[in-house]
Coordinates of N, CA and C in Angstrom, one line a residue:
Chain A
G1421 N -19.7 -59.6 82.4 CA -20.3 -58.5 82.6 C -21.6 -58.7 82.6
A1422 N -22.7 -58.1 83.1 CA -23.7 -57.7 83.0 C -24.7 -58.0 82.0
G1423 N -25.5 -59.0 81.8 CA -26.3 -59.1 80.3 C -27.4 -58.0 80.7
V1424 N -28.8 -58.5 80.0 CA -29.8 -58.0 79.6 C -30.6 -58.3 80.9
S1425 N -30.8 -57.2 82.2 CA -31.8 -57.1 82.9 C -33.3 -57.0 82.7
Q1426 N -34.3 -57.7 83.3 CA -35.9 -57.5 83.2 C -36.6 -57.6 84.8
T1427 N -37.3 -56.7 84.5 CA -37.8 -57.0 86.0 C -39.3 -56.3 85.9
P1428 N -40.2 -57.1 87.0 CA -39.9 -57.9 87.6 C -39.9 -59.1 86.6
S1429 N -39.2 -60.2 87.1 CA -39.5 -61.9 86.4 C -40.6 -62.6 86.5
N1430 N -41.6 -62.1 87.4 CA -43.2 -62.8 87.3 C -44.1 -61.3 88.2
K1431 N -45.0 -61.3 87.2 CA -45.9 -60.0 87.8 C -47.0 -61.0 87.2
V1432 N -47.9 -60.5 88.2 CA -49.8 -61.0 88.3 C -50.5 -60.1 88.6
T1433 N -51.5 -59.5 88.0 CA -52.4 -58.6 88.0 C -53.7 -59.0 87.6
E1434 N -54.6 -58.0 87.8 CA -56.2 -58.3 87.6 C -56.3 -57.4 86.3
K1435 N -57.4 -57.7 85.5 CA -57.9 -57.6 84.2 C -58.4 -55.9 84.6
G1436 N -58.1 -55.4 83.7 CA -58.0 -53.9 83.9 C -57.2 -52.8 84.4
K1437 N -56.1 -53.7 85.2 CA -54.9 -53.0 85.9 C -54.0 -52.6 85.0
Y1438 N -53.0 -51.2 85.2 CA -52.0 -50.8 84.7 C -50.7 -51.7 85.1
V1439 N -49.8 -52.2 83.7 CA -48.5 -52.7 84.0 C -47.3 -51.9 83.6
E1440 N -46.2 -51.9 84.3 CA -44.9 -51.1 83.8 C -43.8 -52.7 84.0
L1441 N -43.4 -53.0 82.8 CA -42.3 -53.8 82.3 C -41.3 -53.1 82.3
R1442 N -39.7 -53.5 83.3 CA -38.5 -53.0 82.7 C -37.5 -53.2 82.2
C1443 N -36.8 -53.1 81.1 CA -35.5 -53.6 80.9 C -34.4 -52.3 80.6
D1444 N -33.2 -53.3 81.1 CA -32.1 -52.8 81.6 C -31.1 -53.3 80.7
P1445 N -30.7 -52.5 79.5 CA -29.8 -53.3 78.1 C -28.3 -53.4 78.8
I1446 N -27.6 -54.2 78.1 CA -26.3 -53.8 78.1 C -25.6 -52.8 77.9
S1447 N -24.5 -52.4 78.9 CA -24.3 -50.9 78.8 C -23.9 -50.6 77.5
G1448 N -23.6 -49.4 76.9 CA -23.6 -48.9 75.6 C -24.4 -49.8 74.5
H1449 N -25.4 -50.6 74.5 CA -26.1 -50.9 73.4 C -27.1 -49.9 73.0
T1450 N -26.9 -49.5 71.7 CA -27.8 -48.7 71.5 C -29.2 -48.8 70.9
A1451 N -29.2 -50.3 70.5 CA -30.7 -50.7 69.9 C -31.0 -51.4 71.3
L1452 N -32.7 -51.6 71.2 CA -33.4 -52.1 71.9 C -34.6 -52.7 71.4
Y1453 N -34.9 -53.8 72.1 CA -36.1 -54.7 71.4 C -36.8 -55.0 72.6
W1454 N -38.3 -55.1 72.0 CA -39.3 -55.8 72.7 C -40.1 -56.4 72.3
Y1455 N -40.2 -58.1 72.5 CA -40.8 -59.2 71.9 C -41.7 -59.6 73.2
R1456 N -42.8 -60.4 72.5 CA -43.7 -60.7 73.4 C -43.6 -62.5 73.0
Q1457 N -43.8 -63.6 73.9 CA -43.9 -64.8 73.4 C -45.1 -65.7 74.3
S1458 N -46.1 -65.9 73.7 CA -47.1 -66.7 74.2 C -46.9 -68.0 74.2
L1459 N -47.3 -68.9 75.1 CA -46.9 -70.4 75.3 C -46.9 -71.2 74.0
G1460 N -45.7 -71.9 73.9 CA -45.6 -72.6 72.7 C -45.3 -71.9 71.1
Q1461 N -45.4 -70.6 71.7 CA -45.1 -70.0 70.3 C -43.8 -69.3 70.2
G1462 N -43.1 -69.0 69.0 CA -41.8 -68.0 69.1 C -42.4 -66.6 69.3
P1463 N -41.0 -66.1 69.6 CA -41.4 -64.6 70.3 C -41.8 -63.6 69.2
E1464 N -42.8 -62.7 69.2 CA -42.9 -61.7 68.3 C -42.9 -60.6 68.6
F1465 N -42.4 -59.6 67.8 CA -42.1 -58.3 67.8 C -43.0 -57.4 68.1
L1466 N -42.3 -56.8 68.8 CA -43.4 -55.5 69.1 C -42.6 -53.9 69.0
I1467 N -41.7 -53.8 69.3 CA -41.1 -52.6 69.1 C -39.4 -52.2 69.0
Y1468 N -38.6 -51.3 68.3 CA -37.5 -51.6 68.6 C -37.1 -49.7 68.5
F1469 N -35.9 -49.9 69.4 CA -35.6 -48.2 69.9 C -34.2 -48.5 69.6
Q1470 N -33.9 -47.0 68.5 CA -32.4 -46.8 68.0 C -32.0 -45.7 68.9
G1471 N -31.6 -45.4 70.3 CA -31.4 -44.7 71.0 C -32.4 -44.0 72.1
T1472 N -33.0 -43.1 71.9 CA -34.0 -42.7 72.3 C -35.7 -43.1 71.6
G1473 N -35.5 -43.2 70.5 CA -36.7 -42.7 69.7 C -36.8 -44.1 68.8
A1474 N -38.5 -44.5 69.1 CA -38.8 -45.6 68.6 C -38.7 -45.7 66.9
A1475 N -37.6 -46.7 66.7 CA -37.4 -46.6 65.3 C -38.4 -47.5 64.3
D1476 N -39.2 -48.1 64.9 CA -40.4 -49.5 64.6 C -41.3 -49.7 65.5
D1477 N -42.4 -49.3 65.6 CA -43.4 -49.9 66.6 C -44.5 -50.7 66.0
S1478 N -44.6 -51.2 65.0 CA -45.5 -51.8 64.1 C -46.1 -53.1 64.3
G1479 N -45.4 -53.6 65.8 CA -45.5 -55.0 66.2 C -46.4 -54.6 67.5
L1480 N -46.6 -53.2 67.9 CA -47.6 -53.1 69.1 C -49.0 -53.4 68.6
P1481 N -49.5 -54.4 69.3 CA -51.1 -54.8 69.0 C -52.2 -53.5 69.0
N1482 N -51.8 -53.0 69.5 CA -53.3 -52.1 70.1 C -52.1 -50.7 70.7
D1483 N -53.2 -49.8 70.6 CA -52.8 -48.6 71.6 C -52.9 -48.4 73.2
R1484 N -53.1 -49.9 74.1 CA -52.9 -49.8 75.3 C -51.7 -50.0 75.4
F1485 N -50.5 -50.6 74.4 CA -49.3 -50.9 74.6 C -48.6 -49.5 74.0
F1486 N -47.8 -49.1 75.0 CA -46.6 -47.9 74.8 C -45.5 -48.4 75.4
A1487 N -44.2 -47.9 74.8 CA -42.7 -48.2 75.3 C -42.3 -46.9 75.4
V1488 N -41.1 -46.7 76.3 CA -40.4 -45.5 76.2 C -39.4 -45.7 76.6
R1489 N -38.2 -45.4 76.6 CA -36.6 -45.2 76.4 C -36.0 -43.6 76.8
P1490 N -36.2 -42.6 77.3 CA -36.2 -41.5 77.8 C -34.9 -41.2 77.7
E1491 N -33.8 -41.6 78.4 CA -32.4 -41.7 78.4 C -31.4 -42.3 77.1
G1492 N -32.1 -43.1 76.3 CA -31.4 -44.2 75.7 C -30.6 -45.1 76.0
S1493 N -31.4 -45.8 77.1 CA -30.7 -46.9 77.9 C -31.8 -47.5 78.6
V1494 N -32.1 -47.3 79.7 CA -33.3 -48.3 80.4 C -34.8 -48.2 79.6
S1495 N -35.6 -49.3 79.4 CA -36.6 -48.6 78.2 C -37.9 -49.6 79.4
T1496 N -39.3 -49.0 79.2 CA -40.2 -49.3 80.0 C -41.3 -49.8 79.0
L1497 N -41.8 -50.8 78.9 CA -42.8 -51.2 78.5 C -44.4 -51.0 79.2
K1498 N -45.2 -50.2 78.7 CA -46.4 -49.5 79.4 C -47.8 -50.6 79.0
I1499 N -48.2 -51.1 79.6 CA -49.9 -51.8 79.4 C -50.8 -51.2 80.0
Q1500 N -51.7 -50.6 79.4 CA -52.9 -50.2 80.3 C -54.0 -51.0 79.9
R1501 N -55.3 -50.9 81.0 CA -56.3 -51.7 80.9 C -56.3 -53.2 80.7
T1502 N -55.1 -54.0 81.3 CA -54.7 -55.4 81.3 C -55.9 -55.9 80.5
E1503 N -55.7 -57.0 79.6 CA -56.6 -58.0 79.3 C -56.1 -59.2 79.6
R1504 N -57.3 -60.4 79.8 CA -56.4 -61.5 79.9 C -55.4 -62.4 78.8
G1505 N -55.7 -62.0 77.4 CA -54.9 -62.3 76.3 C -53.6 -61.5 76.3
D1506 N -53.5 -60.5 77.4 CA -51.9 -60.1 77.3 C -51.2 -61.1 78.2
S1507 N -51.5 -61.9 78.4 CA -50.7 -63.1 79.4 C -49.6 -63.6 78.5
A1508 N -48.4 -63.4 78.9 CA -47.1 -64.0 78.2 C -46.2 -63.8 78.7
V1509 N -44.9 -64.3 77.9 CA -43.7 -63.4 78.3 C -43.2 -62.4 77.8
Y1510 N -42.7 -61.3 78.4 CA -42.5 -59.9 77.6 C -40.7 -60.2 77.4
L1511 N -40.1 -60.7 76.5 CA -38.8 -60.4 76.1 C -38.1 -59.1 75.7
C1512 N -37.0 -58.7 76.3 CA -36.1 -57.8 75.8 C -34.7 -58.1 75.7
A1513 N -34.5 -57.5 74.3 CA -33.4 -57.3 73.9 C -32.3 -56.5 73.2
S1514 N -30.9 -56.4 73.4 CA -30.3 -55.3 73.2 C -29.5 -55.9 72.1
S1515 N -28.8 -54.7 71.4 CA -27.8 -55.0 70.4 C -26.8 -53.7 70.4
P1516 N -25.3 -53.5 69.9 CA -24.6 -52.4 69.9 C -24.7 -51.3 68.8
R1517 N -25.6 -52.3 67.9 CA -26.2 -51.1 67.0 C -27.1 -51.9 66.3
T1518 N -27.8 -51.0 65.1 CA -28.5 -51.6 64.0 C -27.7 -51.8 62.6
G1519 N -28.1 -52.4 62.1 CA -27.4 -52.8 60.9 C -26.4 -53.8 60.7
G1520 N -25.8 -54.0 59.6 CA -24.7 -54.7 59.6 C -24.9 -56.2 60.1
T1521 N -24.1 -57.0 60.7 CA -24.6 -58.6 61.0 C -25.2 -58.7 62.6
G1522 N -25.2 -57.4 63.4 CA -25.4 -57.5 64.9 C -26.1 -59.0 65.2
E1523 N -26.0 -59.5 66.7 CA -26.6 -60.2 67.1 C -27.4 -59.3 68.2
L1524 N -28.5 -60.2 68.6 CA -29.2 -59.7 69.7 C -29.0 -60.5 70.9
F1525 N -29.0 -60.0 72.4 CA -28.5 -60.3 73.4 C -30.2 -59.9 74.0
F1526 N -30.6 -61.7 74.6 CA -32.1 -60.8 75.1 C -31.9 -61.2 76.9
G1527 N -32.4 -60.7 77.4 CA -33.2 -61.1 78.9 C -33.8 -62.5 79.2
E1528 N -34.2 -62.7 80.4 CA -34.6 -63.6 80.5 C -36.7 -63.4 80.6
G1529 N -36.7 -62.4 80.4 CA -38.1 -62.2 80.3 C -39.1 -61.5 81.4
S1530 N -39.8 -61.2 81.3 CA -41.3 -60.9 82.2 C -42.1 -61.5 82.1
R1531 N -42.8 -62.5 83.0 CA -44.0 -63.5 82.7 C -44.7 -62.5 83.4
L1532 N -46.1 -61.9 82.2 CA -47.3 -61.5 82.9 C -48.3 -62.2 83.1
T1533 N -49.0 -62.3 83.8 CA -50.4 -63.4 84.3 C -51.6 -62.2 84.4
V1534 N -52.2 -62.4 83.9 CA -53.4 -61.1 83.5 C -54.9 -62.1 84.3
L1535 N -55.1 -62.0 85.5 CA -56.5 -62.8 86.1 C -57.6 -62.5 85.6
Chain B
D803 N -38.9 -59.7 55.3 CA -38.1 -61.1 55.4 C -38.4 -62.4 54.8
A804 N -37.6 -63.6 54.4 CA -38.2 -64.3 53.9 C -38.7 -65.4 55.2
K805 N -39.4 -65.9 54.5 CA -39.8 -67.3 55.6 C -39.3 -68.7 55.7
T806 N -39.4 -68.8 56.6 CA -38.6 -70.0 56.8 C -39.2 -71.7 57.4
T807 N -39.0 -72.6 57.0 CA -39.5 -73.7 57.3 C -38.6 -74.3 57.9
Q808 N -39.2 -75.2 58.9 CA -38.2 -76.1 59.9 C -38.9 -77.4 60.5
P809 N -38.5 -78.4 60.7 CA -39.3 -79.3 61.4 C -39.6 -79.0 62.7
P810 N -41.3 -79.2 63.3 CA -41.9 -79.0 64.6 C -40.6 -79.6 65.6
S811 N -40.2 -80.8 65.8 CA -39.7 -81.5 66.7 C -38.6 -82.8 65.7
M812 N -37.6 -82.4 66.7 CA -36.3 -83.8 66.5 C -36.2 -84.2 67.7
D813 N -35.6 -85.7 67.7 CA -34.8 -86.3 68.5 C -33.0 -86.5 68.2
C814 N -32.6 -86.4 69.1 CA -30.8 -87.0 69.3 C -30.6 -87.4 70.2
A815 N -29.5 -88.5 70.0 CA -28.8 -89.3 70.9 C -27.7 -88.5 71.8
E816 N -27.3 -88.5 72.6 CA -26.4 -87.7 73.6 C -25.4 -88.1 72.9
G817 N -24.3 -87.2 72.9 CA -22.9 -87.7 72.0 C -22.8 -87.8 70.7
R818 N -24.0 -87.7 69.8 CA -24.3 -87.8 68.4 C -24.4 -86.3 67.9
A819 N -24.2 -86.5 66.5 CA -24.3 -84.6 65.8 C -25.7 -84.8 65.6
A820 N -26.4 -83.2 66.1 CA -27.7 -83.1 66.0 C -27.8 -82.0 64.9
N821 N -28.4 -82.7 63.6 CA -28.2 -81.9 62.3 C -29.8 -81.1 61.9
L822 N -30.0 -80.2 62.0 CA -31.2 -79.5 62.1 C -31.0 -78.9 61.1
P823 N -32.4 -79.3 60.5 CA -32.6 -78.7 58.8 C -33.4 -77.3 58.6
C824 N -33.3 -76.5 58.0 CA -33.9 -75.3 57.4 C -34.3 -75.0 55.9
N825 N -35.4 -74.7 55.3 CA -35.8 -74.0 54.3 C -35.9 -72.7 54.1
H826 N -35.4 -72.3 53.4 CA -35.4 -70.9 53.0 C -35.4 -70.5 51.6
S827 N -36.7 -71.1 51.1 CA -36.2 -71.1 49.4 C -36.3 -69.3 48.6
T828 N -37.2 -68.6 49.5 CA -37.4 -67.3 48.9 C -36.4 -66.4 49.5
I829 N -35.1 -66.7 49.8 CA -34.1 -66.0 50.5 C -33.7 -64.9 49.3
S830 N -33.4 -63.8 49.8 CA -32.8 -62.9 48.8 C -31.1 -62.8 48.7
G831 N -30.7 -62.4 47.7 CA -29.4 -62.0 48.0 C -28.7 -61.9 49.0
N832 N -29.4 -60.5 49.5 CA -28.8 -59.6 50.8 C -29.4 -60.0 52.1
E833 N -29.9 -61.5 52.0 CA -30.5 -62.1 53.5 C -29.7 -62.8 54.3
Y834 N -28.7 -62.7 55.5 CA -28.2 -63.7 56.2 C -29.2 -64.5 56.9
V835 N -28.8 -66.0 57.0 CA -29.3 -67.1 57.8 C -28.8 -67.1 59.2
Y836 N -29.8 -66.8 60.2 CA -29.2 -67.0 61.3 C -30.2 -67.7 62.6
W837 N -29.3 -68.7 63.5 CA -29.4 -69.6 64.2 C -29.7 -68.9 65.4
Y838 N -31.0 -69.2 66.4 CA -31.1 -68.7 67.7 C -31.5 -70.0 68.4
R839 N -31.4 -70.2 69.6 CA -31.9 -71.2 70.7 C -32.5 -70.1 71.5
Q840 N -33.4 -71.5 72.1 CA -34.1 -71.0 73.3 C -34.5 -72.3 74.3
I841 N -33.6 -72.4 75.5 CA -33.8 -73.2 76.2 C -35.0 -72.9 77.5
H842 N -35.5 -73.9 77.6 CA -36.7 -73.6 78.8 C -36.6 -72.6 79.9
S843 N -37.3 -71.5 79.8 CA -37.9 -70.2 80.9 C -36.6 -69.2 80.4
Q844 N -35.6 -69.6 79.2 CA -34.5 -68.4 79.0 C -35.1 -67.5 77.9
G845 N -34.4 -66.5 77.7 CA -34.3 -65.8 76.3 C -33.9 -66.6 75.2
P846 N -34.1 -66.0 74.1 CA -33.1 -66.5 72.8 C -31.6 -66.5 72.9
Q847 N -31.0 -67.3 72.4 CA -29.2 -67.2 72.6 C -29.0 -67.3 71.2
Y848 N -28.2 -66.3 70.9 CA -27.6 -66.4 69.5 C -26.9 -67.7 69.2
I849 N -26.8 -68.2 67.8 CA -25.7 -69.4 67.9 C -24.9 -68.9 67.2
I850 N -25.2 -68.7 65.6 CA -24.5 -68.5 64.6 C -25.1 -67.9 63.5
H851 N -24.6 -67.0 62.6 CA -25.2 -66.6 61.3 C -24.3 -66.8 59.9
G852 N -24.7 -66.5 59.0 CA -24.0 -67.0 57.8 C -24.8 -66.3 56.5
L853 N -23.9 -66.1 55.4 CA -24.4 -64.8 54.1 C -25.0 -66.2 53.1
K854 N -23.6 -66.8 52.8 CA -23.2 -68.0 51.8 C -22.2 -68.9 52.0
N855 N -20.9 -68.6 52.9 CA -20.4 -69.6 53.3 C -20.9 -70.4 54.4
N856 N -20.3 -71.5 54.6 CA -20.0 -72.2 55.8 C -19.4 -71.7 57.1
E857 N -19.9 -71.4 58.1 CA -19.2 -71.0 59.0 C -19.4 -72.3 60.5
T858 N -18.6 -71.9 61.2 CA -18.3 -72.5 62.4 C -18.0 -71.6 63.5
N859 N -18.4 -72.0 64.6 CA -17.6 -71.3 65.8 C -17.7 -72.5 66.7
E860 N -17.4 -71.9 68.3 CA -17.5 -72.7 69.4 C -18.5 -73.9 69.8
M861 N -20.0 -73.2 69.6 CA -21.1 -73.7 69.4 C -21.7 -75.0 68.4
A862 N -21.4 -74.5 66.9 CA -22.1 -75.1 66.1 C -21.4 -74.9 64.9
S863 N -22.1 -75.7 63.6 CA -21.4 -75.5 62.6 C -22.5 -75.1 61.4
L864 N -22.8 -74.2 60.5 CA -23.9 -73.8 59.3 C -23.6 -73.8 58.5
I865 N -24.0 -74.9 57.7 CA -23.8 -75.4 56.4 C -24.9 -74.9 55.4
I866 N -24.5 -74.2 54.6 CA -25.3 -73.3 53.4 C -25.6 -73.6 52.0
T867 N -26.9 -74.2 51.3 CA -26.7 -74.7 50.3 C -25.7 -73.9 49.1
E868 N -25.2 -74.5 48.3 CA -25.1 -73.7 47.2 C -26.0 -72.4 46.6
D869 N -27.2 -72.8 46.6 CA -28.3 -71.8 45.8 C -28.9 -71.0 47.3
R870 N -28.4 -71.7 48.5 CA -29.1 -70.8 49.6 C -30.2 -70.9 49.9
K871 N -30.9 -72.1 49.4 CA -32.3 -72.1 49.5 C -32.8 -72.9 50.6
S872 N -31.8 -73.5 51.4 CA -31.7 -74.2 52.8 C -30.4 -74.3 53.3
S873 N -30.4 -74.8 54.3 CA -29.2 -74.6 55.6 C -29.6 -75.9 56.8
T874 N -28.2 -76.2 57.4 CA -28.3 -77.0 58.4 C -27.3 -76.2 59.4
L875 N -27.8 -76.3 60.6 CA -27.1 -76.1 61.6 C -26.7 -77.6 62.8
I876 N -25.8 -77.5 62.9 CA -24.7 -78.7 63.1 C -24.4 -78.6 64.6
L877 N -25.0 -79.5 65.4 CA -24.4 -79.6 67.2 C -23.2 -80.8 67.1
P878 N -22.3 -80.5 66.5 CA -21.3 -82.1 66.4 C -21.4 -83.3 67.8
H879 N -21.6 -82.8 68.8 CA -21.8 -83.9 69.9 C -22.7 -83.1 70.9
A880 N -23.9 -83.7 70.7 CA -25.0 -83.0 71.2 C -25.3 -83.5 73.1
T881 N -25.1 -82.5 73.5 CA -25.5 -82.6 75.1 C -26.9 -82.6 75.7
L882 N -27.1 -83.4 76.9 CA -28.5 -83.0 77.2 C -28.8 -81.5 77.4
R883 N -28.0 -80.8 77.7 CA -27.7 -79.1 78.2 C -28.4 -78.3 76.3
D884 N -27.8 -79.3 75.4 CA -28.8 -78.5 73.7 C -29.9 -78.7 73.5
T885 N -30.7 -79.6 74.4 CA -32.0 -79.7 74.7 C -32.8 -78.3 74.6
A886 N -33.7 -77.9 73.5 CA -34.0 -76.3 73.2 C -34.7 -76.3 72.1
V887 N -35.8 -75.3 71.7 CA -36.3 -75.1 70.7 C -35.2 -74.2 69.7
Y888 N -34.7 -74.5 68.5 CA -34.0 -73.9 67.5 C -34.9 -73.3 66.4
Y889 N -34.5 -71.8 66.6 CA -34.9 -71.1 65.5 C -33.9 -70.6 64.4
C890 N -34.5 -71.0 63.2 CA -33.6 -70.4 61.9 C -34.6 -69.2 61.5
I891 N -33.7 -67.9 61.1 CA -34.5 -66.7 60.7 C -33.1 -66.3 59.8
V892 N -34.2 -65.7 58.7 CA -33.7 -65.1 57.6 C -33.7 -63.1 57.8
R893 N -32.6 -62.7 57.4 CA -33.2 -61.0 57.8 C -32.0 -60.5 56.9
V894 N -32.5 -59.3 56.5 CA -32.0 -58.4 55.6 C -30.9 -57.9 56.3
A895 N -29.8 -57.7 55.9 CA -28.9 -56.5 56.7 C -29.2 -55.2 56.7
N896 N -29.1 -54.5 57.2 CA -29.2 -53.4 57.9 C -30.4 -52.6 57.8
A897 N -31.1 -53.8 58.0 CA -32.5 -53.8 58.4 C -33.2 -53.7 60.1
G898 N -32.2 -52.6 60.8 CA -32.7 -52.9 61.9 C -32.4 -54.0 63.3
N899 N -31.8 -54.9 62.3 CA -31.7 -56.2 63.4 C -32.9 -57.0 64.1
M900 N -34.0 -56.6 63.6 CA -35.5 -57.0 64.1 C -35.1 -58.8 63.7
L901 N -35.6 -59.3 64.2 CA -35.8 -60.5 63.7 C -37.0 -61.2 64.1
T902 N -37.6 -62.0 62.9 CA -38.8 -62.5 62.9 C -39.0 -64.1 62.8
F903 N -39.4 -64.7 64.3 CA -39.3 -66.0 64.9 C -40.4 -66.6 64.1
G904 N -40.2 -67.8 63.7 CA -40.9 -68.8 63.6 C -41.4 -69.6 65.0
G905 N -41.9 -70.9 64.3 CA -41.9 -71.8 65.4 C -40.8 -73.0 66.0
G906 N -39.5 -72.6 65.2 CA -38.6 -73.5 65.4 C -38.6 -74.7 65.5
T907 N -37.6 -75.3 65.6 CA -37.6 -76.9 65.8 C -37.2 -77.3 67.4
R908 N -38.1 -78.1 68.2 CA -37.5 -78.3 69.3 C -36.9 -79.6 69.4
L909 N -35.5 -79.4 69.7 CA -34.5 -81.0 69.8 C -34.8 -81.3 71.2
M910 N -34.8 -82.7 71.3 CA -34.7 -83.3 72.4 C -33.5 -83.9 72.6
V911 N -32.6 -83.9 73.4 CA -31.4 -84.9 73.5 C -31.8 -85.8 74.4
K912 N -31.5 -86.9 74.2 CA -32.0 -88.1 74.9 C -30.9 -88.9 75.6
P913 N -30.8 -89.6 76.5 CA -29.4 -90.2 77.1 C -29.0 -91.4 76.4

């Protein structure tokens, strides 16, 4: 079966541009998570969705970052006015449900480079 | 969630057991211990989790001390493909499944 799919796998953009990163979770998974990972660091939580709503967006670094999941499946992470410090691998994960002892299934990430 | 402490790096000979320690001295009674690993250029992968009993699956064994303040992940026969960063995470059950990653242990399996 298909795992978590993230596109694009690589994105190079210029400072100040707008970027969208897409995550297609495992079918039927209601919970979806976005993480950001800088070189040599562990993944850093950004936001998670339960269904269509953002249940916790406390990890978003500032208002240039926004994420949506309008139909409770695919999610898009949107970054406005990109800065060089936004360069990182953006990871998406999904799980069947929140709570309990559910594990997270991660995609391979979208590597963003801001020049 | 409780903080964990892991050695930054470890080496292991191929075919030998790899024992990765983790300290979580402030763990609460309702917090589980999770282990994930991340192979270069891939997303993290779930390995195993436990509450207080030792656990074993096809990938690894998890040994949790009786006071739950530390644990050890055991890869019984390490292979070169087990070279990765291993993350020990403690998480409150029913907390949205959000995981807080630390720096992890970089395990290098050598021939």
